[in-house]
C-alpha cells in the first residue's frame, strides 16, 4: 500500500488510446517523475501515476485524466508541460 499523491494521473491504455500512442506518454511521465520499478507515486508526494483500461473518451484519444479532469489528444510534450504547470501551482499554494 502506497500513499496517493495530490494529483492522480490516469493514462488510458484502451485500444483507441494505445493505437494513438498513449504508451510514450506513460513513459514520459515515469521518466519525468523519476519513478522506478513498481513505484507509482513521485518522491515529492505530488503525483501518482496509474494506467486504466479505458476512460470512455475514445474520440479524444490519447486521453489522460488528472484528478478526473480530462486532457485529450495528449502528447509526451504536452504532458510534461502539464506536469510542470501543476508543480508550479502546488508551489504557489504552499
Short mmCIF file of C-alpha atoms in Angstrom, two decimals:
data_model
loop_
_atom_site.label_atom_id
_atom_site.label_comp_id
_atom_site.label_asym_id
_atom_site.label_seq_id
_atom_site.Cartn_x
_atom_site.Cartn_y
_atom_site.Cartn_z
CA UNK A 1 0.00 0.00 0.00
CA UNK A 2 1.36 3.33 -1.05
CA UNK A 3 0.05 6.79 -0.23
CA UNK A 4 -1.55 8.58 -3.17
CA UNK A 5 -0.27 11.91 -4.43
CA UNK A 6 -2.14 15.19 -4.58
CA UNK A 7 -2.61 14.68 -8.32
CA UNK A 8 -3.81 11.27 -9.54
CA UNK A 9 -2.79 10.83 -13.18
CA UNK A 10 -4.59 8.13 -15.15
CA UNK A 11 -3.25 7.25 -18.58
CA UNK A 12 -5.74 5.40 -20.77
CA UNK A 13 -4.42 2.26 -22.43
CA UNK A 14 -7.63 1.25 -24.17
CA UNK A 15 -7.49 0.26 -27.82
CA UNK A 16 -8.04 3.75 -29.30
CA UNK A 17 -5.55 5.41 -26.93
CA UNK A 18 -3.00 2.63 -27.35
CA UNK A 19 -3.18 2.86 -31.14
CA UNK A 20 -2.78 6.64 -30.90
CA UNK A 21 0.38 6.29 -28.81
CA UNK A 22 -0.59 6.52 -25.13
CA UNK A 23 2.42 4.37 -24.17
CA UNK A 24 5.04 7.07 -24.91
CA UNK A 25 3.00 9.46 -22.75
CA UNK A 26 3.08 6.98 -19.86
CA UNK A 27 6.85 6.54 -20.22
CA UNK A 28 7.42 10.31 -20.44
CA UNK A 29 5.56 10.74 -17.15
CA UNK A 30 7.52 7.95 -15.47
CA UNK A 31 10.80 9.44 -16.67
CA UNK A 32 9.86 12.99 -15.64
CA UNK A 33 8.75 11.85 -12.17
CA UNK A 34 11.78 9.52 -11.87
CA UNK A 35 9.59 6.54 -10.96
CA UNK A 36 11.45 3.25 -10.70
CA UNK A 37 10.25 -0.33 -10.71
CA UNK A 38 6.72 -0.61 -9.34
CA UNK A 39 6.82 2.86 -7.79
CA UNK A 40 3.65 4.81 -8.64
CA UNK A 41 3.97 7.96 -6.51
CA UNK A 42 6.63 10.63 -7.03
CA UNK A 43 9.22 11.23 -4.30
CA UNK A 44 7.73 14.66 -3.53
CA UNK A 45 4.31 13.06 -2.99
CA UNK A 46 2.62 15.27 -5.58
CA UNK A 47 1.83 12.75 -8.32
CA UNK A 48 0.53 9.20 -8.52
CA UNK A 49 0.61 7.53 -11.93
CA UNK A 50 -1.85 4.82 -12.94
CA UNK A 51 -2.96 3.17 -16.17
CA UNK A 52 -6.58 2.33 -16.86
CA UNK A 53 -8.18 0.03 -19.41
CA UNK A 54 -10.49 2.72 -20.80
CA UNK A 55 -11.62 6.22 -19.84
CA UNK A 56 -14.53 6.20 -22.31
CA UNK A 57 -13.31 9.14 -24.37
CA UNK A 58 -12.06 7.21 -27.38
CA UNK A 59 -12.79 10.01 -29.86
CA UNK A 60 -10.37 12.25 -27.91
CA UNK A 61 -7.54 9.71 -27.80
CA UNK A 62 -4.96 9.61 -26.41
CA UNK A 63 -6.55 10.68 -23.13
CA UNK A 64 -5.09 11.36 -19.69
CA UNK A 65 -7.02 12.44 -16.60
CA UNK A 66 -5.58 14.40 -13.70
CA UNK A 67 -7.90 14.22 -10.67
CA UNK A 68 -10.71 13.25 -13.07
CA UNK A 69 -10.16 16.28 -15.34
CA UNK A 70 -9.87 15.03 -18.92
CA UNK A 71 -6.93 16.09 -21.09
CA UNK A 72 -7.43 15.00 -24.68
CA UNK A 73 -5.15 14.45 -27.66
CA UNK A 74 -2.13 14.36 -25.38
CA UNK A 75 1.47 14.04 -26.45
CA UNK A 76 4.52 13.38 -24.26
CA UNK A 77 5.50 17.05 -24.66
CA UNK A 78 2.06 18.38 -23.66
CA UNK A 79 2.05 16.04 -20.68
CA UNK A 80 5.39 17.34 -19.40
CA UNK A 81 4.10 20.93 -19.78
CA UNK A 82 1.03 19.97 -17.74
CA UNK A 83 3.16 18.36 -15.01
CA UNK A 84 5.33 21.48 -14.81
CA UNK A 85 2.22 23.68 -14.55
CA UNK A 86 0.81 21.51 -11.74
CA UNK A 87 4.14 21.60 -9.88
CA UNK A 88 4.18 25.40 -10.13
CA UNK A 89 0.59 25.62 -8.85
CA UNK A 90 1.44 23.34 -5.91
CA UNK A 91 4.46 25.51 -5.05
CA UNK A 92 2.34 28.65 -5.11
CA UNK A 93 -0.24 27.04 -2.80
CA UNK A 94 2.41 26.04 -0.29
#
